[in-house]
Amino acid sequence: MRLELRAFVLLFAAAPWATASDVHAIKLTQQIDTRIAESLKAGGRVAAARANDAEFLRRLSLDLVGRIPTVAEAREFLDDISTDKRAKLVDRLLASPEYTANAARLWRSILVPQATTNPQTQYLGVSVEAWVRDRLRTGATDDMTVRDLLTARLDYLDWTPDRKANPAPGLSPVGFYQANDLKPETVGSAVARTFLGLKLECALCHDHPFDKWTQKQAWETAAFFAGVAPLEPEIKPASGLVNRRELKINDTASIASSRFLDGVSPNWAVDSDPRKALAAWLVRKDNPYFARVMANRVWASLFGVGLVDPVDDWGPHNVPSHPQLLDDLAAAYSASGFDPKTLIRAIVLSDAYQRTSHLTHPTQSDPRRFARMNVKGLSAEQLFDSLALATGHRDPAPATADLAFGWPARSPRGLFIAKFGGGAGRTDMQVSILQALSLMNGDWLADQTNPTKGAAVKAIASVPFLDDAGRVEVLFLSTLSRRPTKTEADRYLPFLTGADDKARATSDILWVLVNSHEFLVNH
C-alpha cells in the first residue's frame, strides 16, 4: 500500500469524524487498485510510475475545477511536504464552488450535447446548466437531479385565468425537453441513452436485426413522455398532459403503453403520472443500468475513456473492459446514495489515476487497460479558462440579459467554444492539433502574449521583486504548473537575461509555453 494511501486510511478509517462517504471512498480505492493490478498482471503489462506532484496537481485541477492551477496554488502544493497533501487537495477542490460550476458544465454537455455544436441551441444549454448548478449547490445527489429532471414542470409560462402569460419563476430544465424537440419519442430515446446507456433511436422505426430492443419497447419508453408536446407550435413552450401514458407508434395504428425496459408495467394505482413512475424506476438501487452507467460516466470523465466506451452505447457489442471493477464502482456509488464525490474521491486517489502519462513500456499503449494515465485533449472551456488564467485575460462579462443566451458569439470565449466545441473523443489527439494550429495563428493569443497588451506579460516583465530566474519560474508555474527543469532553465534564462527588450523576451517565452503540447493537453 502506498505511503499516502496508508496515511489516508489511518487518518480517516479509525477517526470518529470519518463520514460514511470517507469509508466508502477508502474501500473503493483499494478495490480499484486490486482490480486494475490483477488486469495488468493477467495481460503481462507493466504499470507506469507514479506521476510527480506537478503532473498530479495539473491533472486534478483540470478534471475537477476545469482549469490549470494558479501560480500561488502550484507553489503551495509543490512546496508542501506533508504525506497526505494529495488527499487534502482532492477534498479542497471537491468542496470549492469551482467544482460545482465545472460539474454543472459536464452535466450540460451530457444533457444538451446539441448546445455545444449548434449555436442556435446554445441558450438551452445555458438554462439547463444554470438549473443543474443550482441543484448541486443545494447538495442534490445524482438520483435527485435525475428525478427532478424527469418530473419537472414543463410549462415555462404561467397562464392567468384570462389567458395572459407570465414567465414562470425560478430555474427550469425545460431546455432538455426543448433540445429534443418536445417529441415524446426523442425525449424517451435521450433519457434511455443518457441514463441507461441504451440507444433506441433506430428501434423507433423498426426492429433492429441485431439489437435486442424492439420497436414496441422503444415506443413503450417514449409513452412515458406522451404528455410532452408543444402548446403553441410557433413558440414551442412545453405542455404537460400529466397522466397521458399511451402513444401511437409512428405511422401505424398500434398503440404503445408505458412500460419499463425490463418488461414490467408501472403500478398505476400508486402513481398515475408516467414521468414520475419512470423516474422512480430509473433511480432505484436495483435498476441494472442506472448506477453502472453513471459510474462509468464518472470514470470516463477522469480517464478520457470509459470502462464501457462509448459511454452511451451498452450491449453485447460493447462490453466492459473491467466488468468486476464496474460492478464495484456501481455498488459503491449506489451505497453512497448516488453521491458522485464518493466515486471521484476514490478514483483520483487510486494508483491508476495517479500514474504518469509518460509511455515507459510498450505494454502501456492501450488506453483501456489503464497502465498509465491517458493523455486527454482539453475541452473548449478548459482550454479557454486555462489560457485566460495563464495570460491574465479577463473576458468582459456580458450583460445579464445577454448571458441568458450564452456568451456572445463574437467574444473570445464564444469564439473558442464555437471553434473547439466538437464532440470528438477526449483521447482523440486530432482535437489538440486543431487547437494548436488555431492558437499559433490566432489574433487573440497574439494580443494576450503581446508585450504591450498582455496583462501577465507586462506584470512578469516589470515586477521589481523578481530576478530573471524568478521570471522564468513564474512563466513555467503559470502555464505548465511546474518549475523549469535544469535543461529548460539553461535554455530560457540566458535568452531572457541577454535580451535588450525584456518584455519582448518574456512575451516570446510565454507564447512558446502556451503553444507547447504539454500545455494543450491534460496529461
PDB file of N, CA and C in Angstrom, residues 471-508:
ATOM      1  N   ARG A 471      11.503  35.147 -12.954  1.00  0.00           N
ATOM      2  CA  ARG A 471      10.533  35.365 -14.043  1.00  0.00           C
ATOM      3  C   ARG A 471      10.327  34.067 -14.844  1.00  0.00           C
ATOM      4  N   VAL A 472      11.409  33.383 -15.123  1.00  0.00           N
ATOM      5  CA  VAL A 472      11.275  32.125 -15.858  1.00  0.00           C
ATOM      6  C   VAL A 472      10.467  31.126 -15.032  1.00  0.00           C
ATOM      7  N   GLU A 473      10.725  31.099 -13.727  1.00  0.00           N
ATOM      8  CA  GLU A 473       9.977  30.162 -12.881  1.00  0.00           C
ATOM      9  C   GLU A 473       8.491  30.491 -12.878  1.00  0.00           C
ATOM     10  N   VAL A 474       8.151  31.767 -12.771  1.00  0.00           N
ATOM     11  CA  VAL A 474       6.734  32.153 -12.769  1.00  0.00           C
ATOM     12  C   VAL A 474       6.084  31.804 -14.100  1.00  0.00           C
ATOM     13  N   LEU A 475       6.798  31.998 -15.200  1.00  0.00           N
ATOM     14  CA  LEU A 475       6.233  31.656 -16.512  1.00  0.00           C
ATOM     15  C   LEU A 475       5.916  30.168 -16.603  1.00  0.00           C
ATOM     16  N   PHE A 476       6.780  29.341 -16.069  1.00  0.00           N
ATOM     17  CA  PHE A 476       6.522  27.893 -16.098  1.00  0.00           C
ATOM     18  C   PHE A 476       5.385  27.524 -15.147  1.00  0.00           C
ATOM     19  N   LEU A 477       5.396  28.104 -13.946  1.00  0.00           N
ATOM     20  CA  LEU A 477       4.331  27.769 -12.997  1.00  0.00           C
ATOM     21  C   LEU A 477       2.958  28.228 -13.500  1.00  0.00           C
ATOM     22  N   SER A 478       2.910  29.367 -14.170  1.00  0.00           N
ATOM     23  CA  SER A 478       1.618  29.900 -14.624  1.00  0.00           C
ATOM     24  C   SER A 478       1.074  29.162 -15.837  1.00  0.00           C
ATOM     25  N   THR A 479       1.895  28.421 -16.524  1.00  0.00           N
ATOM     26  CA  THR A 479       1.438  27.730 -17.732  1.00  0.00           C
ATOM     27  C   THR A 479       1.455  26.203 -17.581  1.00  0.00           C
ATOM     28  N   LEU A 480       2.598  25.682 -17.150  1.00  0.00           N
ATOM     29  CA  LEU A 480       2.750  24.227 -17.075  1.00  0.00           C
ATOM     30  C   LEU A 480       2.601  23.700 -15.649  1.00  0.00           C
ATOM     31  N   SER A 481       2.388  24.594 -14.693  1.00  0.00           N
ATOM     32  CA  SER A 481       2.139  24.222 -13.286  1.00  0.00           C
ATOM     33  C   SER A 481       3.328  23.502 -12.666  1.00  0.00           C
ATOM     34  N   ARG A 482       4.501  23.774 -13.145  1.00  0.00           N
ATOM     35  CA  ARG A 482       5.726  23.177 -12.590  1.00  0.00           C
ATOM     36  C   ARG A 482       6.876  24.149 -12.768  1.00  0.00           C
ATOM     37  N   ARG A 483       7.935  23.866 -12.039  1.00  0.00           N
ATOM     38  CA  ARG A 483       9.144  24.672 -12.200  1.00  0.00           C
ATOM     39  C   ARG A 483       9.948  24.144 -13.392  1.00  0.00           C
ATOM     40  N   PRO A 484      10.756  24.986 -14.032  1.00  0.00           N
ATOM     41  CA  PRO A 484      11.541  24.511 -15.184  1.00  0.00           C
ATOM     42  C   PRO A 484      12.590  23.496 -14.741  1.00  0.00           C
ATOM     43  N   THR A 485      12.873  22.544 -15.614  1.00  0.00           N
ATOM     44  CA  THR A 485      13.981  21.633 -15.346  1.00  0.00           C
ATOM     45  C   THR A 485      15.297  22.390 -15.533  1.00  0.00           C
ATOM     46  N   LYS A 486      16.383  21.754 -15.145  1.00  0.00           N
ATOM     47  CA  LYS A 486      17.678  22.426 -15.312  1.00  0.00           C
ATOM     48  C   LYS A 486      17.956  22.694 -16.796  1.00  0.00           C
ATOM     49  N   THR A 487      17.624  21.739 -17.634  1.00  0.00           N
ATOM     50  CA  THR A 487      17.840  21.928 -19.075  1.00  0.00           C
ATOM     51  C   THR A 487      17.034  23.105 -19.599  1.00  0.00           C
ATOM     52  N   GLU A 488      15.776  23.192 -19.147  1.00  0.00           N
ATOM     53  CA  GLU A 488      14.924  24.302 -19.594  1.00  0.00           C
ATOM     54  C   GLU A 488      15.419  25.625 -19.045  1.00  0.00           C
ATOM     55  N   ALA A 489      15.836  25.644 -17.802  1.00  0.00           N
ATOM     56  CA  ALA A 489      16.359  26.885 -17.222  1.00  0.00           C
ATOM     57  C   ALA A 489      17.618  27.332 -17.963  1.00  0.00           C
ATOM     58  N   ASP A 490      18.466  26.370 -18.310  1.00  0.00           N
ATOM     59  CA  ASP A 490      19.699  26.711 -19.034  1.00  0.00           C
ATOM     60  C   ASP A 490      19.388  27.253 -20.432  1.00  0.00           C
ATOM     61  N   ARG A 491      18.217  26.911 -20.954  1.00  0.00           N
ATOM     62  CA  ARG A 491      17.850  27.385 -22.290  1.00  0.00           C
ATOM     63  C   ARG A 491      17.163  28.748 -22.232  1.00  0.00           C
ATOM     64  N   TYR A 492      16.219  28.904 -21.298  1.00  0.00           N
ATOM     65  CA  TYR A 492      15.399  30.114 -21.282  1.00  0.00           C
ATOM     66  C   TYR A 492      16.055  31.273 -20.531  1.00  0.00           C
ATOM     67  N   LEU A 493      16.778  30.978 -19.460  1.00  0.00           N
ATOM     68  CA  LEU A 493      17.334  32.074 -18.656  1.00  0.00           C
ATOM     69  C   LEU A 493      18.341  32.917 -19.441  1.00  0.00           C
ATOM     70  N   PRO A 494      19.305  32.321 -20.169  1.00  0.00           N
ATOM     71  CA  PRO A 494      20.216  33.165 -20.972  1.00  0.00           C
ATOM     72  C   PRO A 494      19.467  33.967 -22.028  1.00  0.00           C
ATOM     73  N   PHE A 495      18.404  33.386 -22.582  1.00  0.00           N
ATOM     74  CA  PHE A 495      17.615  34.113 -23.580  1.00  0.00           C
ATOM     75  C   PHE A 495      17.000  35.372 -22.972  1.00  0.00           C
ATOM     76  N   LEU A 496      16.480  35.234 -21.745  1.00  0.00           N
ATOM     77  CA  LEU A 496      15.835  36.377 -21.097  1.00  0.00           C
ATOM     78  C   LEU A 496      16.882  37.383 -20.596  1.00  0.00           C
ATOM     79  N   THR A 497      17.936  36.878 -19.987  1.00  0.00           N
ATOM     80  CA  THR A 497      18.963  37.755 -19.421  1.00  0.00           C
ATOM     81  C   THR A 497      19.662  38.560 -20.520  1.00  0.00           C
ATOM     82  N   GLY A 498      19.887  37.936 -21.655  1.00  0.00           N
ATOM     83  CA  GLY A 498      20.614  38.615 -22.718  1.00  0.00           C
ATOM     84  C   GLY A 498      19.762  39.477 -23.614  1.00  0.00           C
ATOM     85  N   ALA A 499      18.455  39.531 -23.350  1.00  0.00           N
ATOM     86  CA  ALA A 499      17.561  40.273 -24.239  1.00  0.00           C
ATOM     87  C   ALA A 499      17.647  41.770 -23.971  1.00  0.00           C
ATOM     88  N   ASP A 500      17.659  42.567 -25.036  1.00  0.00           N
ATOM     89  CA  ASP A 500      17.615  44.025 -24.877  1.00  0.00           C
ATOM     90  C   ASP A 500      16.225  44.481 -24.482  1.00  0.00           C
ATOM     91  N   ASP A 501      15.228  43.772 -24.998  1.00  0.00           N
ATOM     92  CA  ASP A 501      13.838  44.102 -24.678  1.00  0.00           C
ATOM     93  C   ASP A 501      13.283  42.987 -23.792  1.00  0.00           C
ATOM     94  N   LYS A 502      13.303  43.224 -22.470  1.00  0.00           N
ATOM     95  CA  LYS A 502      12.899  42.192 -21.511  1.00  0.00           C
ATOM     96  C   LYS A 502      11.431  41.795 -21.696  1.00  0.00           C
ATOM     97  N   ALA A 503      10.600  42.764 -21.959  1.00  0.00           N
ATOM     98  CA  ALA A 503       9.176  42.463 -22.139  1.00  0.00           C
ATOM     99  C   ALA A 503       8.959  41.600 -23.374  1.00  0.00           C
ATOM    100  N   ARG A 504       9.656  41.893 -24.444  1.00  0.00           N
ATOM    101  CA  ARG A 504       9.501  41.096 -25.654  1.00  0.00           C
ATOM    102  C   ARG A 504       9.974  39.663 -25.413  1.00  0.00           C
ATOM    103  N   ALA A 505      11.095  39.510 -24.713  1.00  0.00           N
ATOM    104  CA  ALA A 505      11.603  38.166 -24.435  1.00  0.00           C
ATOM    105  C   ALA A 505      10.641  37.397 -23.531  1.00  0.00           C
ATOM    106  N   THR A 506      10.083  38.090 -22.541  1.00  0.00           N
ATOM    107  CA  THR A 506       9.089  37.440 -21.668  1.00  0.00           C
ATOM    108  C   THR A 506       7.881  37.000 -22.484  1.00  0.00           C
ATOM    109  N   SER A 507       7.466  37.869 -23.399  1.00  0.00           N
ATOM    110  CA  SER A 507       6.335  37.551 -24.277  1.00  0.00           C
ATOM    111  C   SER A 507       6.626  36.314 -25.121  1.00  0.00           C
ATOM    112  N   ASP A 508       7.838  36.245 -25.656  1.00  0.00           N
ATOM    113  CA  ASP A 508       8.189  35.098 -26.505  1.00  0.00           C
ATOM    114  C   ASP A 508       8.155  33.789 -25.716  1.00  0.00           C
TER     115      ASP A 508
END
